[in-house]
Structure formats: C-alpha cells, structure tokens
PDB file of C-alpha atoms in Angstrom:
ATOM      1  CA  UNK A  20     -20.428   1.505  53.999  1.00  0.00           C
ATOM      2  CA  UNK A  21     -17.996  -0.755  53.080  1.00  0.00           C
ATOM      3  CA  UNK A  22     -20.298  -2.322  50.120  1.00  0.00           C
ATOM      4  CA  UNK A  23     -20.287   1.460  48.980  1.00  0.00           C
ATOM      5  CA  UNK A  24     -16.589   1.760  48.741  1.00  0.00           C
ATOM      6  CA  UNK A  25     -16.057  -1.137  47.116  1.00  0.00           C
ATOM      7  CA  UNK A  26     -18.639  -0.291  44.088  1.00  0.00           C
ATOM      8  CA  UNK A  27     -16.599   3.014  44.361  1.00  0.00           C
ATOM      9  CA  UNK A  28     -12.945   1.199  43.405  1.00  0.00           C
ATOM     10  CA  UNK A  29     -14.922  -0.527  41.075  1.00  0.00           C
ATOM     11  CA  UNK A  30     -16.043   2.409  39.073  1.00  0.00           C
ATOM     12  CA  UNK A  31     -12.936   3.824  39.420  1.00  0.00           C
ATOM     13  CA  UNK A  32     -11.488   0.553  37.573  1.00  0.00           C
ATOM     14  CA  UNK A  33     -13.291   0.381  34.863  1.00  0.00           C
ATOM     15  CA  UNK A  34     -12.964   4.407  34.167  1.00  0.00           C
ATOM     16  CA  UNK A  35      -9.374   3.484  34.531  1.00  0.00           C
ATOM     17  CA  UNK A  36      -9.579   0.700  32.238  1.00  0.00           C
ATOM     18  CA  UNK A  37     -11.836   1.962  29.226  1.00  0.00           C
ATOM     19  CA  UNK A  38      -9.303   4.916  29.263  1.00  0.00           C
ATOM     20  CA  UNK A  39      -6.133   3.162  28.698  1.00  0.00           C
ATOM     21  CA  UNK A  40      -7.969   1.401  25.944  1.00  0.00           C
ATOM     22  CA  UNK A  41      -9.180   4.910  24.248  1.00  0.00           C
ATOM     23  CA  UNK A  42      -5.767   5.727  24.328  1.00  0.00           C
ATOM     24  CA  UNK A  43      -3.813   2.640  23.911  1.00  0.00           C
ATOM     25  CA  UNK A  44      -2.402   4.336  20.105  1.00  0.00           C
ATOM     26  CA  UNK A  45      -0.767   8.138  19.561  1.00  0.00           C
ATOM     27  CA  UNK A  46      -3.289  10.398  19.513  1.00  0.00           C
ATOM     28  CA  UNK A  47      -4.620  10.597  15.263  1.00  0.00           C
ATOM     29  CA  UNK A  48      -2.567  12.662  13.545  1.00  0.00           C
ATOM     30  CA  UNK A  49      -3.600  16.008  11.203  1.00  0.00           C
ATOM     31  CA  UNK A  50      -1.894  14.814   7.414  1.00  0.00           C
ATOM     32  CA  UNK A  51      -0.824  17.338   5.359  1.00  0.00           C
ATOM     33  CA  UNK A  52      -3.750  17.200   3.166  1.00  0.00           C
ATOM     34  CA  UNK A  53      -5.975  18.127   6.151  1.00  0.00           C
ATOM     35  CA  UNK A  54      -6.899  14.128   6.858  1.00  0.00           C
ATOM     36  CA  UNK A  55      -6.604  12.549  10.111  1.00  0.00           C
ATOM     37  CA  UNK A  56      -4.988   9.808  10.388  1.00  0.00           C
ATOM     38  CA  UNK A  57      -2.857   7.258  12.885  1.00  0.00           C
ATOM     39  CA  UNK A  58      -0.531   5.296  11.516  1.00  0.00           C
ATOM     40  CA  UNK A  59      -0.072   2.867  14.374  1.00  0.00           C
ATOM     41  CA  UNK A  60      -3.269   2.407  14.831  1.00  0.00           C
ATOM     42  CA  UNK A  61      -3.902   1.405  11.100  1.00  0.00           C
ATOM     43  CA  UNK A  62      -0.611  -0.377  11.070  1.00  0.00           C
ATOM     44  CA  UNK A  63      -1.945  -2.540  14.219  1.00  0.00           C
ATOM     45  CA  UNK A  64      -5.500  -3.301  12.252  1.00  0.00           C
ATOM     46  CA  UNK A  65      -4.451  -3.858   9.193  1.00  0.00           C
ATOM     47  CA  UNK A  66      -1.367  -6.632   9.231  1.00  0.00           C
ATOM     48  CA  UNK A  67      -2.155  -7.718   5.468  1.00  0.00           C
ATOM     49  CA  UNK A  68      -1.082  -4.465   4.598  1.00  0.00           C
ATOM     50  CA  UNK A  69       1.868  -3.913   6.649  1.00  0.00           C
ATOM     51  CA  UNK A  70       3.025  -6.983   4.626  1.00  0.00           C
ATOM     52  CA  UNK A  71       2.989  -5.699   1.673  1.00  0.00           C
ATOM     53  CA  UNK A  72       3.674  -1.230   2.659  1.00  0.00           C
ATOM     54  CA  UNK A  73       6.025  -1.503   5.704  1.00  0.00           C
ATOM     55  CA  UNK A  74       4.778   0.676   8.664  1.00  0.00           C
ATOM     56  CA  UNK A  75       5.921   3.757   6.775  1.00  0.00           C
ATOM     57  CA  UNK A  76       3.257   6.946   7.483  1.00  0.00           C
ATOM     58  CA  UNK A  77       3.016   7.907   4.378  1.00  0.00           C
ATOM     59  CA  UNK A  78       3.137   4.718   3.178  1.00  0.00           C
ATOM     60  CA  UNK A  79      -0.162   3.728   4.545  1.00  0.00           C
ATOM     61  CA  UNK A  80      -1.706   7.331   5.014  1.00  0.00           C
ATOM     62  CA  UNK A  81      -1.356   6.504   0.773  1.00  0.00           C
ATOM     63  CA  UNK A  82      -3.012   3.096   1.058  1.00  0.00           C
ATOM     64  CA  UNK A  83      -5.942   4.181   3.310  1.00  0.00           C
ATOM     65  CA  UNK A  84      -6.854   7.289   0.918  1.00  0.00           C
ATOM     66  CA  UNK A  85      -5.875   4.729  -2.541  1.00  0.00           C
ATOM     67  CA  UNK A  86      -7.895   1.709  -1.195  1.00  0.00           C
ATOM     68  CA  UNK A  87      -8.483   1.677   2.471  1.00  0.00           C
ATOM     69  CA  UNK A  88     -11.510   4.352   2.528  1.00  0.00           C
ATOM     70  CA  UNK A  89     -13.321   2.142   0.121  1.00  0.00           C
ATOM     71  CA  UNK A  90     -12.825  -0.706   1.834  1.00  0.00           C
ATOM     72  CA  UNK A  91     -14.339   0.302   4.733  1.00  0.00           C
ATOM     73  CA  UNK A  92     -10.426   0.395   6.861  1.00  0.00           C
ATOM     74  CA  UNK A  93     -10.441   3.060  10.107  1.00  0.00           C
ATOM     75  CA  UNK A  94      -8.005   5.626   9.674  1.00  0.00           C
ATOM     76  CA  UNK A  95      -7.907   5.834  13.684  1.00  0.00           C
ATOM     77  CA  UNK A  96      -9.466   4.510  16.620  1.00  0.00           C
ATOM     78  CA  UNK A  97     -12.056   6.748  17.168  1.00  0.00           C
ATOM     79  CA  UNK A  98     -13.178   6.649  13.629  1.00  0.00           C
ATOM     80  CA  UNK A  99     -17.035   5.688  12.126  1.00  0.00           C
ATOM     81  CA  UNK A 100     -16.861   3.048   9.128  1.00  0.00           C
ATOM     82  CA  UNK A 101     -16.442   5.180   5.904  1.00  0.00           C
ATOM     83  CA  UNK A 102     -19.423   4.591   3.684  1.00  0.00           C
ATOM     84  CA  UNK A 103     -18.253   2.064   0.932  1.00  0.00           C
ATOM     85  CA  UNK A 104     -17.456   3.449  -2.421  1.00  0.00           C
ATOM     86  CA  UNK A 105     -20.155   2.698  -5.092  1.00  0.00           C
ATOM     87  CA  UNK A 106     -19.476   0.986  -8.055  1.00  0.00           C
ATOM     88  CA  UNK A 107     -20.902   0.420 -11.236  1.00  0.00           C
ATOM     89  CA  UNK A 108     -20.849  -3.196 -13.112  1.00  0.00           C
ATOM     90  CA  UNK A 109     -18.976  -2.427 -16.692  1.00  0.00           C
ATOM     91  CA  UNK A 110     -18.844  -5.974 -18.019  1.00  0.00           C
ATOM     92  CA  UNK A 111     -15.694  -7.507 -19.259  1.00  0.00           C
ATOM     93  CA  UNK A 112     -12.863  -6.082 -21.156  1.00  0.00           C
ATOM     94  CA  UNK A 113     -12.388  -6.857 -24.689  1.00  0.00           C
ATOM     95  CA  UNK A 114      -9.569  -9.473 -25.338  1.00  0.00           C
ATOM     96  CA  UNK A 115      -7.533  -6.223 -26.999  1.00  0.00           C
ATOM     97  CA  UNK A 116      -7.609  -4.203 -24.180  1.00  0.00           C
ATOM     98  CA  UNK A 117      -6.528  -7.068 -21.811  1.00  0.00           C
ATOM     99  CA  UNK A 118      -3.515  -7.220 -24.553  1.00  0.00           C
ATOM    100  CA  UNK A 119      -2.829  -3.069 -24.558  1.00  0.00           C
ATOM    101  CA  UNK A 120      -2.797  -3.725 -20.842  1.00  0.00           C
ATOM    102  CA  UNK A 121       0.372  -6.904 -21.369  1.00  0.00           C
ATOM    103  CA  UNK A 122       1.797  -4.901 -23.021  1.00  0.00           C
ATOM    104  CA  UNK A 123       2.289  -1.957 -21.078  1.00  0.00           C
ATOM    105  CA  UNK A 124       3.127  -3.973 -18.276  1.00  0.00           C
ATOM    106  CA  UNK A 125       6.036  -5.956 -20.319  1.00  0.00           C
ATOM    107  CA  UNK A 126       7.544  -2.504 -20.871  1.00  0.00           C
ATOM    108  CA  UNK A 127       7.493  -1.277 -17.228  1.00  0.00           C
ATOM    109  CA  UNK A 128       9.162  -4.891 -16.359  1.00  0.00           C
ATOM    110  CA  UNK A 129      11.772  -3.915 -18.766  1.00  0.00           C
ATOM    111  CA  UNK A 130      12.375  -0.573 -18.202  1.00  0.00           C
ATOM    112  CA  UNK A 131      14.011  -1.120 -14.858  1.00  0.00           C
ATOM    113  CA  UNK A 132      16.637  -3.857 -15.710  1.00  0.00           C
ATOM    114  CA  UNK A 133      17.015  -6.626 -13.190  1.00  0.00           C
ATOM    115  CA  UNK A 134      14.929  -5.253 -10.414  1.00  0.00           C
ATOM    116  CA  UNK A 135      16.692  -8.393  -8.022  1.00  0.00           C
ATOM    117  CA  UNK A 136      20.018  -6.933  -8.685  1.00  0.00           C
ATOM    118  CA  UNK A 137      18.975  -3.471  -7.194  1.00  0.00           C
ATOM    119  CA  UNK A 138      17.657  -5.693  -4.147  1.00  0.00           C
ATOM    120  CA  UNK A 139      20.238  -7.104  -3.171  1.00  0.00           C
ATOM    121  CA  UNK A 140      22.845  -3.920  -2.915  1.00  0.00           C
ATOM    122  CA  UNK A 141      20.122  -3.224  -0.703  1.00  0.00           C
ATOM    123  CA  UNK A 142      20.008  -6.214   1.568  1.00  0.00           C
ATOM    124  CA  UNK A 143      24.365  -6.007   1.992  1.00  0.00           C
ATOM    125  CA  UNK A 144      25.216  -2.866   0.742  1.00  0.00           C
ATOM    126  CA  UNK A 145      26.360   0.684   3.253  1.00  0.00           C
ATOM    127  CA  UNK A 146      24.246   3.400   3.406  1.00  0.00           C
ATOM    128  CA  UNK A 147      26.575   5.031   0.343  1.00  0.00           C
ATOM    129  CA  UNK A 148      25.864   1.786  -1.834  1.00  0.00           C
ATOM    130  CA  UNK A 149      22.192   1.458  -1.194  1.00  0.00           C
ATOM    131  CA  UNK A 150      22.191   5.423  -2.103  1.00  0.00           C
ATOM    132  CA  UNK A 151      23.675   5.090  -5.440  1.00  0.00           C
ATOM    133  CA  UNK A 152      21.684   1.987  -6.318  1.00  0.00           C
ATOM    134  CA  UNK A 153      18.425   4.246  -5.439  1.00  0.00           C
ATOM    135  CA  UNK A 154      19.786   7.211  -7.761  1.00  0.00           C
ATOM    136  CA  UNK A 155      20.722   4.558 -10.645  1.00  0.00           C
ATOM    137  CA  UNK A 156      17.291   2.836 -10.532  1.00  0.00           C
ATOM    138  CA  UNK A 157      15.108   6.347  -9.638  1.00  0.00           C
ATOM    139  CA  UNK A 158      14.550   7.284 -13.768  1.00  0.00           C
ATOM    140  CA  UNK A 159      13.346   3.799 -15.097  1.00  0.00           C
ATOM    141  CA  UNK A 160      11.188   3.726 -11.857  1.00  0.00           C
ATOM    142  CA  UNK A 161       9.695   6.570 -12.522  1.00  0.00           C
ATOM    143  CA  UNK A 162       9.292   5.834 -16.394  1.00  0.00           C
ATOM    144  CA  UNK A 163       7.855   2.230 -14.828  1.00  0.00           C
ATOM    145  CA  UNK A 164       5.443   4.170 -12.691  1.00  0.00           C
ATOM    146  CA  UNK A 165       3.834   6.143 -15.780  1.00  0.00           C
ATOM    147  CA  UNK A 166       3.082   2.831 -17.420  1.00  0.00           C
ATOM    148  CA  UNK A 167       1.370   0.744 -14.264  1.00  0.00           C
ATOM    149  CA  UNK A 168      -0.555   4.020 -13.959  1.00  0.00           C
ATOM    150  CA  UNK A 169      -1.139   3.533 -17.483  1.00  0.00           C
ATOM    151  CA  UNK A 170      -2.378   0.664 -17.572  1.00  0.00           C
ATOM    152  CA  UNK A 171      -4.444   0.789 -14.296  1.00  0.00           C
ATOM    153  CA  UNK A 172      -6.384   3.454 -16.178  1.00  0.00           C
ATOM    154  CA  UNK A 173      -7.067   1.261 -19.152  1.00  0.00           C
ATOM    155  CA  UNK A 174      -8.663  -0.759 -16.960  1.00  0.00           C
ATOM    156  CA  UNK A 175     -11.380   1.088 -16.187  1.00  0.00           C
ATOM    157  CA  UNK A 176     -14.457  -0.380 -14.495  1.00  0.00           C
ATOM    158  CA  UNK A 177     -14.385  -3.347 -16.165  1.00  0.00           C
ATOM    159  CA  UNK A 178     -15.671  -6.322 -13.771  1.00  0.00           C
ATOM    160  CA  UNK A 179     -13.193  -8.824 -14.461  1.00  0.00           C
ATOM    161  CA  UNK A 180     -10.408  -6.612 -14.593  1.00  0.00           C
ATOM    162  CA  UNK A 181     -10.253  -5.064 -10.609  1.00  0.00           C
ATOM    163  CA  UNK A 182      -8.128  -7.569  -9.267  1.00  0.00           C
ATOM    164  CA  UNK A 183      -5.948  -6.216 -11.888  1.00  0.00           C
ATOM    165  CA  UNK A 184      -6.466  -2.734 -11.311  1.00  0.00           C
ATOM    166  CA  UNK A 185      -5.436  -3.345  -7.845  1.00  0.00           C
ATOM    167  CA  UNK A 186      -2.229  -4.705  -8.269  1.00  0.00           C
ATOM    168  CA  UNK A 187      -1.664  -2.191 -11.117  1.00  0.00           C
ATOM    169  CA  UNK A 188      -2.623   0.838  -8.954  1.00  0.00           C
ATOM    170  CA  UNK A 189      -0.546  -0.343  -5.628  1.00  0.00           C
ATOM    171  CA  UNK A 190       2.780  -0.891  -7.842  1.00  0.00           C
ATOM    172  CA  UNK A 191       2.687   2.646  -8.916  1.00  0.00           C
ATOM    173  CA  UNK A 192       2.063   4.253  -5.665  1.00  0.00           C
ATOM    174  CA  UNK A 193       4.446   2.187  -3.985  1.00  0.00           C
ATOM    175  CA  UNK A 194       7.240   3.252  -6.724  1.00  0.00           C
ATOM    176  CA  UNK A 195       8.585   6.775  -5.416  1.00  0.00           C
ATOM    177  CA  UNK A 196       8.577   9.956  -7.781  1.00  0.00           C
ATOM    178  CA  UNK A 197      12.204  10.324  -7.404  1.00  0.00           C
ATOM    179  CA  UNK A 198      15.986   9.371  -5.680  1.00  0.00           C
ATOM    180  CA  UNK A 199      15.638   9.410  -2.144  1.00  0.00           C
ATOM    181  CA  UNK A 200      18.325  12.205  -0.455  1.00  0.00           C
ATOM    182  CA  UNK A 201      21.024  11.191   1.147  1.00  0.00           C
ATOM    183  CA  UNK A 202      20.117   9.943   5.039  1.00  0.00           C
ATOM    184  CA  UNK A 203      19.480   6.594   6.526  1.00  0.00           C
ATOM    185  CA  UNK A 204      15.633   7.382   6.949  1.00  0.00           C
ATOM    186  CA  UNK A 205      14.930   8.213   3.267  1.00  0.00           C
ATOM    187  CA  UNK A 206      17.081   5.397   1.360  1.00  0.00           C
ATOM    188  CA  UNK A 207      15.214   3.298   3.843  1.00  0.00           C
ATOM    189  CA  UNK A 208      11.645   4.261   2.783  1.00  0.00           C
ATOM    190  CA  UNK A 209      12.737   4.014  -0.715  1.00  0.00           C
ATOM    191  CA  UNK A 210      14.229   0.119   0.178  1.00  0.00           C
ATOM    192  CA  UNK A 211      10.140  -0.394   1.399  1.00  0.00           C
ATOM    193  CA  UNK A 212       8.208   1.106  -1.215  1.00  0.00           C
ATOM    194  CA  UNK A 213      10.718  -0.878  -3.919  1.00  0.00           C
ATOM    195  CA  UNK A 214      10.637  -4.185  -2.037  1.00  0.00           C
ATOM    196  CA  UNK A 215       6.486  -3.719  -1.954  1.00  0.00           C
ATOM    197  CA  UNK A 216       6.526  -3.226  -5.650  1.00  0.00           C
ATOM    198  CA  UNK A 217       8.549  -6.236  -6.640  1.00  0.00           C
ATOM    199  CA  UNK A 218       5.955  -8.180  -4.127  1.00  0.00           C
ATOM    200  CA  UNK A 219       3.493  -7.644  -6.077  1.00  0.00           C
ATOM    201  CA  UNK A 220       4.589  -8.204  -9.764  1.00  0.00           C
ATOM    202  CA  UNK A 221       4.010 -11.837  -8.984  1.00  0.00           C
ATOM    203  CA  UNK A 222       0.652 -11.954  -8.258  1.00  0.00           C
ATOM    204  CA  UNK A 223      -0.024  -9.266 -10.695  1.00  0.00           C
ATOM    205  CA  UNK A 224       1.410 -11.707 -14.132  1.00  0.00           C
ATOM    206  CA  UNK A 225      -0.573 -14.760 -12.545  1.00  0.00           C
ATOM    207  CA  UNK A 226      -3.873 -12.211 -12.414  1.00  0.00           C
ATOM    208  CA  UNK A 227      -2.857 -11.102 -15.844  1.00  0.00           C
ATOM    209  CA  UNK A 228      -2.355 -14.826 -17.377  1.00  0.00           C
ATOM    210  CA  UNK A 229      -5.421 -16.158 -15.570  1.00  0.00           C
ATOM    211  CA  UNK A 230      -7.699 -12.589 -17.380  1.00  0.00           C
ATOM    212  CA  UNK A 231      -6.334 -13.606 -20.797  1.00  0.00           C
ATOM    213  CA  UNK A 232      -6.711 -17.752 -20.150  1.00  0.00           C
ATOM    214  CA  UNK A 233     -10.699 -16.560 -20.536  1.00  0.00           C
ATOM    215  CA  UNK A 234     -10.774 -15.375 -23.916  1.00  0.00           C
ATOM    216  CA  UNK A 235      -9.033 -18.607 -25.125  1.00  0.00           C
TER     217      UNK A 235
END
C-alpha cells in the first residue's frame, strides 16, 4: 500500500513537472499574416539574434519569416523543424556586379548623413527630442532602405555573395518604412530597428572589402 502511493506522488510529479515545462513560454501567438508565432520563446532560443533585433515582436516575427524558417529556427515551442530551404549553387559574381553592389551601398551610407549623430539624441535626448530626430532621419532611411534592398537583389544566388546578401537583406528590414508616431513605445522600436542597422554596416563593408580582395 504504501509502495503504491508513493509511485502515485511520483506520477503525479512528473505530470506536474513536464507541464510546467510545456508551458514555461505564453502560449504561440496567431500573427497577422495567419503565422504562429511566440516571441519569447524565439527570443529565449535565439540570443544571437536578440543581439542584433531587440526582443521586439515584430521585430523577430520579421527575422524568423526573412531568415529564421530557412535556417531551421522554431517559431514556438511546440513547433517541428521547418524543412530547410533549397538552394541552388550560382557560381561567383562577376567583379562588376560586386562593384554595382559598392556602389549602391556607398549611396545608402550617404543618404542618411551621420547616422552616429541621430544615435546619440537617442541615447540622452526626451521623448520629444528622440521624436524629432526619428521624423528628420525617416526620408533618407527610407531612400537607404530602397538601395540595401537594391542591392541584396543584385546579389542573387551567387555563392560567394550570401554572406553579403545577408547583411544586405537584414539592414533593410530592420530600417522602418516610416516616422514612428508620437508615444514612448513606437520611438522606442524605431531606436531598435536603427541601432540594429548601424550594427551591421560594419560587418557588412569588411564582407564587401574581403568579396572584392578576390578578384585582385
């Protein structure tokens, strides 16, 4: 009898226990383009990215569908591994389009004029300052968003140009497609999706130099 109730508390423990580890994040959430998603959940499993996207939901709801999928990232607990995306070997890029693509990236640099500047009213500035910084900045964003799409599309499938791609393609989502409105919340998100583009210009000129080193 008392062997019997003690397998019975057992039981009971480890129902307990595999429960409050099913539901240890929020419950996955419906997106509004019908996915399902849970931000904490991908936020929690995926700290590389939080790095570089904030915990923002849309944020990385956009990363998951942009690159996450493909790489084989769970959108929520409960999830199966997506099937990864195929891909077809192009070769290189011509020296040219490796060039077209400089190019287009010296522009979008350009466009928005002293990028630190804009950070910093950020970092010190009221809610009202870090509002009118986002509405000064919004148009050349957006015109610098055009060209990293741009030249993301250039490059194509072209093997040794998907590093490149990458960097390219995460720049322009994380730019927004216009001036935040006027709340604490919003000129936030903008703050994180500017400060995850100017991460990655970096790493995206050494990835650019190090393409164009080959052809010399």
């Amino acid at each position: 009898m008392l062997m019997s109730k003690r397998l019975f508390v057992c039981l009971i423990a480890v129902v307990c226990f595999t429960f409050i580890s099913i539901t240890t994040f929020a419950a996955p959430k419906t997106m509004p383009d019908g996915g399902t998603f849970d931000a904490e959940f991908y936020a929690a499993n995926n700290p590389d990215v939080v790095a570089v996207f904030g915990t923002d939901e849309a944020a990385l709801y956009n990363h998951y569908l942009q690159y996450g999928k493909a790489e084989g990232r769970l959108p929520y607990a409960s999830a199966t591994t997506p099937a990864p995306a195929k891909t077809s070997s192009a070769g290189n890029c011509s020296k040219q389009t490796i060039l077209d693509i400089s190019g287009l990236v010296y522009n979008a640099h350009n466009i928005e004029e002293k990028p630190n500047k804009l950070l910093a009213k950020f970092q010190s500035g009221t809610v009202a300052v870090r509002y009118a910084a986002c509405t000064t900045a919004a148009p050349a964003l957006v015109s610098a968003k055009a060209l990293y799409s741009q030249a993301a599309t250039l490059c194509g499938d072209y093997d040794n140009l998907q590093v490149t791609k990458t960097y390219l393609t995460q720049m322009a989502a994380s730019i927004p497609d216009s001036a935040p409105t006027y709340d604490v919340e919003s000129v936030s998100t903008y703050y994180s999706n500017i400060t995850a583009y100017l991460l990655l210009e970096k790493p995206l000129y050494e990835e650019l130099t190090r393409v164009l080193s080959e052809y010399n």
